[in-house]
Amino acid sequence: MLNVTAYAAASPTADILPTTIERRDVGPDDVLIEIKYAGICHSDIHTVRGDWGAQTYPLTVGHEIAGVVAEVGSAVTKWAVGTSVGVGCMVNSCRECANCRAGLEQYCEGGNVGTYGSIDRDGTVTQGGYSTHIVVDQDFVLRIPEAIDLAVAAPLLCAGITTYSPLRHWNAAPGRKVAVVGMGGLGHMAVKLAHALGAEVTVLSQTLSKEADGRAFGATRYFATSDPATFSELTNEFDLIINTVSAEIDMRAYLSLLRLDGVLVNVGAPPEPLPVPVFALFTNRRSFAGSSIGGIAETQEMLDFCAEHGVVPETELIAADQITEAWLRVLKSDVRYRFVIDVATMV
Ligand SMILES: [Zn+2]
Ligand SMILES: [Zn+2]
């Protein structure tokens, strides 16, 4: 076992404090990564606070990880010491089911192994990226292209792929109209990626307070959802709506914005069920859908796409002792647009 420095929660209500955790020894297929930066995702907070089910504590979260290969196992062929790499939301899957064989490990029929709070193959509970090091199977490591600064790369591993995958699957492209609901960590990436993919992008946000940012990220239109005129003006408008909001929204109003064969995809995760009015789906043969992160190959494709198109997250770099404070700000949507922990401050 390797003892490494990490920040962990001792209980659902505890602050995120320094501690030492164990990583498994580097096996033949493993890569030891020296973590340089870790993004703060809203899922980290939901998981620790028990919103999505009971956890085992102490728990170290973090699934937006950027670092450098520090050691490789004897059978590792893909990675060399010193390479810039990332780890996202999953660290293993069965590799045998139809979905895994199709490169859709996130939909592994047996469930993928999450980067934190999951039972790993050796029976231990996985621990995430708020830490100086992590040991990961070589097949679940991503290459971070040189064109992307490591300090801003981390949020691509969750916020980036979570929005890129549905944009690709439902064909965000030139001639297509995409609306992004919510301008937070996920939403700002959806705007940048949809624009880079060539779609015409509209932001639907509660207020116009982030309009200048939205337009700078590539949106050509920006509407306040607090204004009822928005919904009458945009009826039957969009091919695709990416909903990043993790609270209840008025489904009838949002579905009415979809044109023929339009799709509303949820990537935010509200704790309560969303009531969907079926008659609103009959009109225009609309679809109501969900999407979860992306497979390993698609995540690499996304990283390479971002490097090629100059797409990077907007980040606020913090020290490790500011994590608890940063979480409070995430809960108030007071971040533009993703906190990233500088792991060098983790001493
Ligand atoms: Zn996440
Ligand atoms: Zn599988």
Short mmCIF file of N, CA, C and O and ligand atoms in Angstrom, two decimals, residues 94-95 97 100 108-109, ligand 2:
data_model
loop_
_atom_site.label_atom_id
_atom_site.label_comp_id
_atom_site.label_asym_id
_atom_site.label_seq_id
_atom_site.Cartn_x
_atom_site.Cartn_y
_atom_site.Cartn_z
N CYS A 94 -16.62 -3.75 -16.43
CA CYS A 94 -16.43 -5.20 -16.60
C CYS A 94 -15.64 -5.53 -17.85
O CYS A 94 -14.99 -6.55 -17.95
N ARG A 95 -15.71 -4.66 -18.88
CA ARG A 95 -15.00 -4.80 -20.16
C ARG A 95 -15.54 -5.94 -21.03
O ARG A 95 -15.02 -6.18 -22.12
N CYS A 97 -19.26 -6.83 -21.22
CA CYS A 97 -20.66 -6.71 -21.64
C CYS A 97 -20.73 -5.97 -22.98
O CYS A 97 -19.74 -5.39 -23.45
N CYS A 100 -19.70 -2.25 -22.78
CA CYS A 100 -18.25 -2.06 -22.63
C CYS A 100 -17.54 -2.33 -23.95
O CYS A 100 -16.65 -1.58 -24.36
N CYS A 108 -21.78 0.39 -18.58
CA CYS A 108 -21.48 -1.02 -18.27
C CYS A 108 -22.69 -1.67 -17.61
O CYS A 108 -23.26 -1.13 -16.67
N GLU A 109 -23.07 -2.85 -18.13
CA GLU A 109 -24.29 -3.49 -17.64
C GLU A 109 -24.18 -3.87 -16.16
O GLU A 109 -25.18 -3.96 -15.46
ZN ZN B 2 -19.45 -3.83 -18.87
#
